């Protein structure tokens, strides 16, 4: 599920013919989610019977095969990422003689919330079922899986992690467009 919403409200105030103020308020909402289908199954941790898996995610574990052409199974992450941005822009334009001066600022505030869930990873290799004298060339990953002989296992302690952070940005500017002649205009500013 992905959704993007943006809203803007602008007000132009003509103070006098040579002086104009423009105020803009903005709001953005971005939602990015990844929900693996068919992977969420509370209780699989106990069914596998491996110590420490009870603290793992409810996502089905990732089955990884060391050094083979087998397709990885499971290993789907879940996440929600929601960003709410509030924007304020104000600018003043003033024309005087050959000068056109613009002064203003922009303030952006982004509030981000993330929820993530990582599955347990289990890696199977051929050495668990290979001949001890010729490891690496004998044995089979699928046989190691059938016998429950894992090479490595990683239980992410980040299951169901929620994180949030705020990003604030403030920018200001001053610019002068100075018309030297009808064919030359100089721009100064920061």
PDB file of C-alpha atoms in Angstrom:
ATOM      1  CA  UNK A   1       0.000   0.000   0.000  1.00  0.00           C
ATOM      2  CA  UNK A   2       1.456   3.322  -1.059  1.00  0.00           C
ATOM      3  CA  UNK A   3      -0.309   6.671  -0.808  1.00  0.00           C
ATOM      4  CA  UNK A   4       0.839  10.200  -1.440  1.00  0.00           C
ATOM      5  CA  UNK A   5      -1.207  13.268  -0.542  1.00  0.00           C
ATOM      6  CA  UNK A   6      -0.191  16.889  -1.018  1.00  0.00           C
ATOM      7  CA  UNK A   7      -2.014  20.091  -0.151  1.00  0.00           C
ATOM      8  CA  UNK A   8      -1.049  23.729  -0.711  1.00  0.00           C
ATOM      9  CA  UNK A   9      -2.685  26.996   0.309  1.00  0.00           C
ATOM     10  CA  UNK A  10      -1.233  30.249  -1.037  1.00  0.00           C
ATOM     11  CA  UNK A  11      -2.203  33.800  -0.175  1.00  0.00           C
ATOM     12  CA  UNK A  12      -0.864  36.762  -2.177  1.00  0.00           C
ATOM     13  CA  UNK A  13      -1.148  40.107  -0.416  1.00  0.00           C
ATOM     14  CA  UNK A  14      -0.738  43.178  -2.589  1.00  0.00           C
ATOM     15  CA  UNK A  15       0.449  45.655   0.037  1.00  0.00           C
ATOM     16  CA  UNK A  16       1.006  48.320  -2.630  1.00  0.00           C
ATOM     17  CA  UNK A  17       1.779  48.075  -6.367  1.00  0.00           C
ATOM     18  CA  UNK A  18       5.523  47.675  -5.752  1.00  0.00           C
ATOM     19  CA  UNK A  19       5.303  45.503  -2.612  1.00  0.00           C
ATOM     20  CA  UNK A  20       3.811  41.984  -2.618  1.00  0.00           C
ATOM     21  CA  UNK A  21       3.868  39.297   0.084  1.00  0.00           C
ATOM     22  CA  UNK A  22       3.245  35.628  -0.754  1.00  0.00           C
ATOM     23  CA  UNK A  23       2.496  33.136   2.027  1.00  0.00           C
ATOM     24  CA  UNK A  24       2.282  29.408   1.319  1.00  0.00           C
ATOM     25  CA  UNK A  25       1.259  26.649   3.715  1.00  0.00           C
ATOM     26  CA  UNK A  26       1.797  23.051   2.672  1.00  0.00           C
ATOM     27  CA  UNK A  27       1.160  19.546   3.914  1.00  0.00           C
ATOM     28  CA  UNK A  28       2.492  16.291   2.472  1.00  0.00           C
ATOM     29  CA  UNK A  29       1.685  12.764   3.640  1.00  0.00           C
ATOM     30  CA  UNK A  30       3.595   9.825   2.224  1.00  0.00           C
ATOM     31  CA  UNK A  31       2.728   6.271   3.233  1.00  0.00           C
ATOM     32  CA  UNK A  32       4.873   3.386   2.069  1.00  0.00           C
ATOM     33  CA  UNK A  33       4.037  -0.087   3.306  1.00  0.00           C
ATOM     34  CA  UNK A  34       5.161  -3.610   2.548  1.00  0.00           C
ATOM     35  CA  UNK A  35       3.014  -6.452   3.802  1.00  0.00           C
ATOM     36  CA  UNK A  36       4.304  -9.892   2.808  1.00  0.00           C
ATOM     37  CA  UNK A  37       1.369 -12.098   1.890  1.00  0.00           C
ATOM     38  CA  UNK A  38       0.929 -15.374   3.701  1.00  0.00           C
ATOM     39  CA  UNK A  39       3.997 -14.857   5.867  1.00  0.00           C
ATOM     40  CA  UNK A  40       2.476 -13.785   9.174  1.00  0.00           C
ATOM     41  CA  UNK A  41       1.732 -16.769  11.371  1.00  0.00           C
ATOM     42  CA  UNK A  42       1.881 -16.442  15.165  1.00  0.00           C
ATOM     43  CA  UNK A  43       3.094 -19.639  16.780  1.00  0.00           C
ATOM     44  CA  UNK A  44       5.579 -20.944  14.225  1.00  0.00           C
ATOM     45  CA  UNK A  45       8.424 -20.125  16.637  1.00  0.00           C
ATOM     46  CA  UNK A  46       7.306 -22.788  19.118  1.00  0.00           C
ATOM     47  CA  UNK A  47       6.509 -25.274  16.339  1.00  0.00           C
ATOM     48  CA  UNK A  48      10.100 -25.179  15.086  1.00  0.00           C
ATOM     49  CA  UNK A  49      11.369 -25.905  18.601  1.00  0.00           C
ATOM     50  CA  UNK A  50      14.645 -24.001  18.411  1.00  0.00           C
ATOM     51  CA  UNK A  51      15.706 -22.236  21.607  1.00  0.00           C
ATOM     52  CA  UNK A  52      15.534 -18.451  21.394  1.00  0.00           C
ATOM     53  CA  UNK A  53      13.018 -18.332  18.555  1.00  0.00           C
ATOM     54  CA  UNK A  54      10.229 -17.343  20.944  1.00  0.00           C
ATOM     55  CA  UNK A  55      11.627 -13.794  20.918  1.00  0.00           C
ATOM     56  CA  UNK A  56      11.572 -13.655  17.119  1.00  0.00           C
ATOM     57  CA  UNK A  57       9.099 -12.128  14.752  1.00  0.00           C
ATOM     58  CA  UNK A  58       5.774 -13.701  13.809  1.00  0.00           C
ATOM     59  CA  UNK A  59       6.862 -13.500  10.172  1.00  0.00           C
ATOM     60  CA  UNK A  60       7.701 -16.845   8.623  1.00  0.00           C
ATOM     61  CA  UNK A  61      11.470 -17.404   8.808  1.00  0.00           C
ATOM     62  CA  UNK A  62      13.800 -16.953   5.904  1.00  0.00           C
ATOM     63  CA  UNK A  63      15.263 -20.192   4.587  1.00  0.00           C
ATOM     64  CA  UNK A  64      18.599 -19.457   2.944  1.00  0.00           C
ATOM     65  CA  UNK A  65      20.803 -21.903   1.107  1.00  0.00           C
ATOM     66  CA  UNK A  66      24.580 -21.469   1.288  1.00  0.00           C
ATOM     67  CA  UNK A  67      26.401 -21.788  -2.048  1.00  0.00           C
ATOM     68  CA  UNK A  68      23.614 -23.255  -4.149  1.00  0.00           C
ATOM     69  CA  UNK A  69      21.110 -22.298  -6.799  1.00  0.00           C
ATOM     70  CA  UNK A  70      18.073 -22.932  -4.582  1.00  0.00           C
ATOM     71  CA  UNK A  71      15.577 -20.098  -4.273  1.00  0.00           C
ATOM     72  CA  UNK A  72      15.440 -18.320  -0.903  1.00  0.00           C
ATOM     73  CA  UNK A  73      12.140 -18.985   0.848  1.00  0.00           C
ATOM     74  CA  UNK A  74      10.393 -16.656   3.287  1.00  0.00           C
ATOM     75  CA  UNK A  75      12.686 -13.864   4.429  1.00  0.00           C
ATOM     76  CA  UNK A  76      10.025 -11.206   3.794  1.00  0.00           C
ATOM     77  CA  UNK A  77      10.282  -8.034   5.840  1.00  0.00           C
ATOM     78  CA  UNK A  78       7.245  -6.072   6.967  1.00  0.00           C
ATOM     79  CA  UNK A  79       7.288  -2.305   7.310  1.00  0.00           C
ATOM     80  CA  UNK A  80       5.173   0.818   7.472  1.00  0.00           C
ATOM     81  CA  UNK A  81       6.795   4.154   6.790  1.00  0.00           C
ATOM     82  CA  UNK A  82       4.659   7.266   7.272  1.00  0.00           C
ATOM     83  CA  UNK A  83       5.990  10.784   6.689  1.00  0.00           C
ATOM     84  CA  UNK A  84       3.990  13.900   7.520  1.00  0.00           C
ATOM     85  CA  UNK A  85       5.576  17.143   6.301  1.00  0.00           C
ATOM     86  CA  UNK A  86       4.454  20.630   7.238  1.00  0.00           C
ATOM     87  CA  UNK A  87       5.779  23.487   5.111  1.00  0.00           C
ATOM     88  CA  UNK A  88       5.680  27.251   5.651  1.00  0.00           C
ATOM     89  CA  UNK A  89       7.002  29.634   2.966  1.00  0.00           C
ATOM     90  CA  UNK A  90       6.864  33.404   3.136  1.00  0.00           C
ATOM     91  CA  UNK A  91       8.337  35.805   0.583  1.00  0.00           C
ATOM     92  CA  UNK A  92       8.287  39.540   0.104  1.00  0.00           C
ATOM     93  CA  UNK A  93       8.928  41.158  -3.309  1.00  0.00           C
ATOM     94  CA  UNK A  94       9.750  44.847  -3.535  1.00  0.00           C
ATOM     95  CA  UNK A  95      10.353  46.779  -6.757  1.00  0.00           C
ATOM     96  CA  UNK A  96      12.143  50.114  -6.421  1.00  0.00           C
ATOM     97  CA  UNK A  97      13.725  51.862  -9.394  1.00  0.00           C
ATOM     98  CA  UNK A  98      16.013  49.410 -11.196  1.00  0.00           C
ATOM     99  CA  UNK A  99      15.976  46.968  -8.235  1.00  0.00           C
ATOM    100  CA  UNK A 100      13.664  44.002  -7.716  1.00  0.00           C
ATOM    101  CA  UNK A 101      14.399  42.707  -4.211  1.00  0.00           C
ATOM    102  CA  UNK A 102      13.062  39.400  -2.860  1.00  0.00           C
ATOM    103  CA  UNK A 103      13.400  38.324   0.764  1.00  0.00           C
ATOM    104  CA  UNK A 104      11.921  35.239   2.344  1.00  0.00           C
ATOM    105  CA  UNK A 105      12.213  31.921   4.138  1.00  0.00           C
ATOM    106  CA  UNK A 106      11.009  28.343   4.030  1.00  0.00           C
ATOM    107  CA  UNK A 107      10.556  26.081   7.021  1.00  0.00           C
ATOM    108  CA  UNK A 108      10.044  22.341   6.558  1.00  0.00           C
ATOM    109  CA  UNK A 109       9.109  19.997   9.404  1.00  0.00           C
ATOM    110  CA  UNK A 110       8.959  16.285   8.629  1.00  0.00           C
ATOM    111  CA  UNK A 111       7.710  13.792  11.179  1.00  0.00           C
ATOM    112  CA  UNK A 112       8.479  10.188  10.284  1.00  0.00           C
ATOM    113  CA  UNK A 113       7.133   7.051  11.923  1.00  0.00           C
ATOM    114  CA  UNK A 114       8.461   3.618  11.010  1.00  0.00           C
ATOM    115  CA  UNK A 115       7.367   0.181  12.105  1.00  0.00           C
ATOM    116  CA  UNK A 116       9.466  -2.753  10.974  1.00  0.00           C
ATOM    117  CA  UNK A 117       9.503  -6.458  11.522  1.00  0.00           C
ATOM    118  CA  UNK A 118      12.355  -8.767  10.505  1.00  0.00           C
ATOM    119  CA  UNK A 119      12.037 -12.529  10.185  1.00  0.00           C
ATOM    120  CA  UNK A 120      14.389 -15.074  11.673  1.00  0.00           C
ATOM    121  CA  UNK A 121      16.989 -16.232   9.128  1.00  0.00           C
ATOM    122  CA  UNK A 122      18.077 -19.879   8.938  1.00  0.00           C
ATOM    123  CA  UNK A 123      20.919 -20.874   6.632  1.00  0.00           C
ATOM    124  CA  UNK A 124      21.522 -24.466   5.522  1.00  0.00           C
ATOM    125  CA  UNK A 125      24.698 -25.638   3.813  1.00  0.00           C
ATOM    126  CA  UNK A 126      25.999 -28.821   2.277  1.00  0.00           C
ATOM    127  CA  UNK A 127      28.765 -29.401   4.849  1.00  0.00           C
ATOM    128  CA  UNK A 128      26.222 -30.582   7.450  1.00  0.00           C
ATOM    129  CA  UNK A 129      25.502 -33.676   5.327  1.00  0.00           C
ATOM    130  CA  UNK A 130      28.806 -33.910   3.445  1.00  0.00           C
ATOM    131  CA  UNK A 131      31.655 -36.357   3.905  1.00  0.00           C
ATOM    132  CA  UNK A 132      34.058 -35.004   6.532  1.00  0.00           C
ATOM    133  CA  UNK A 133      37.068 -35.638   4.286  1.00  0.00           C
ATOM    134  CA  UNK A 134      35.681 -33.709   1.278  1.00  0.00           C
ATOM    135  CA  UNK A 135      33.596 -30.865   2.690  1.00  0.00           C
ATOM    136  CA  UNK A 136      32.323 -28.312   0.207  1.00  0.00           C
ATOM    137  CA  UNK A 137      31.966 -30.772  -2.689  1.00  0.00           C
ATOM    138  CA  UNK A 138      29.710 -33.377  -1.096  1.00  0.00           C
ATOM    139  CA  UNK A 139      26.463 -33.090   0.816  1.00  0.00           C
ATOM    140  CA  UNK A 140      23.252 -31.280  -0.064  1.00  0.00           C
ATOM    141  CA  UNK A 141      21.569 -28.169   1.394  1.00  0.00           C
ATOM    142  CA  UNK A 142      18.093 -29.700   1.026  1.00  0.00           C
ATOM    143  CA  UNK A 143      19.217 -32.769   2.999  1.00  0.00           C
ATOM    144  CA  UNK A 144      20.557 -30.497   5.752  1.00  0.00           C
ATOM    145  CA  UNK A 145      17.159 -28.789   5.813  1.00  0.00           C
ATOM    146  CA  UNK A 146      15.284 -32.132   5.985  1.00  0.00           C
ATOM    147  CA  UNK A 147      17.440 -33.186   8.938  1.00  0.00           C
ATOM    148  CA  UNK A 148      17.133 -29.798  10.666  1.00  0.00           C
ATOM    149  CA  UNK A 149      20.890 -29.155  10.528  1.00  0.00           C
ATOM    150  CA  UNK A 150      21.263 -25.384  10.318  1.00  0.00           C
ATOM    151  CA  UNK A 151      24.612 -23.787   9.636  1.00  0.00           C
ATOM    152  CA  UNK A 152      23.617 -20.404  11.079  1.00  0.00           C
ATOM    153  CA  UNK A 153      20.530 -18.809  12.510  1.00  0.00           C
ATOM    154  CA  UNK A 154      19.860 -15.157  13.199  1.00  0.00           C
ATOM    155  CA  UNK A 155      17.049 -14.045  15.486  1.00  0.00           C
ATOM    156  CA  UNK A 156      16.505 -10.333  15.013  1.00  0.00           C
ATOM    157  CA  UNK A 157      15.791  -8.652  18.334  1.00  0.00           C
ATOM    158  CA  UNK A 158      14.162  -5.832  16.370  1.00  0.00           C
ATOM    159  CA  UNK A 159      10.867  -7.625  15.818  1.00  0.00           C
ATOM    160  CA  UNK A 160       8.022  -5.123  15.918  1.00  0.00           C
ATOM    161  CA  UNK A 161      10.367  -2.146  16.236  1.00  0.00           C
ATOM    162  CA  UNK A 162       8.826   1.308  16.153  1.00  0.00           C
ATOM    163  CA  UNK A 163      10.967   4.345  15.424  1.00  0.00           C
ATOM    164  CA  UNK A 164      10.158   7.977  14.959  1.00  0.00           C
ATOM    165  CA  UNK A 165      12.175  11.037  14.164  1.00  0.00           C
ATOM    166  CA  UNK A 166      11.713  14.696  13.311  1.00  0.00           C
ATOM    167  CA  UNK A 167      13.594  16.548  10.597  1.00  0.00           C
ATOM    168  CA  UNK A 168      13.512  20.346  10.668  1.00  0.00           C
ATOM    169  CA  UNK A 169      14.955  22.534   7.943  1.00  0.00           C
ATOM    170  CA  UNK A 170      14.982  26.319   7.825  1.00  0.00           C
ATOM    171  CA  UNK A 171      16.169  28.216   4.746  1.00  0.00           C
ATOM    172  CA  UNK A 172      16.220  31.929   4.095  1.00  0.00           C
ATOM    173  CA  UNK A 173      17.082  33.973   1.044  1.00  0.00           C
ATOM    174  CA  UNK A 174      17.739  37.536  -0.100  1.00  0.00           C
ATOM    175  CA  UNK A 175      17.988  38.387  -3.782  1.00  0.00           C
ATOM    176  CA  UNK A 176      18.364  41.576  -5.764  1.00  0.00           C
ATOM    177  CA  UNK A 177      17.795  41.639  -9.517  1.00  0.00           C
ATOM    178  CA  UNK A 178      19.475  44.871 -10.573  1.00  0.00           C
ATOM    179  CA  UNK A 179      18.658  46.062 -14.088  1.00  0.00           C
ATOM    180  CA  UNK A 180      21.857  47.746 -15.294  1.00  0.00           C
ATOM    181  CA  UNK A 181      20.465  48.341 -18.796  1.00  0.00           C
ATOM    182  CA  UNK A 182      17.720  46.988 -21.053  1.00  0.00           C
ATOM    183  CA  UNK A 183      20.088  44.173 -22.104  1.00  0.00           C
ATOM    184  CA  UNK A 184      21.852  43.434 -18.759  1.00  0.00           C
ATOM    185  CA  UNK A 185      20.466  42.410 -15.369  1.00  0.00           C
ATOM    186  CA  UNK A 186      22.711  41.442 -12.449  1.00  0.00           C
ATOM    187  CA  UNK A 187      21.501  38.970  -9.830  1.00  0.00           C
ATOM    188  CA  UNK A 188      22.865  39.181  -6.284  1.00  0.00           C
ATOM    189  CA  UNK A 189      21.824  37.065  -3.370  1.00  0.00           C
ATOM    190  CA  UNK A 190      22.232  34.170  -1.042  1.00  0.00           C
TER     191      UNK A 190
END
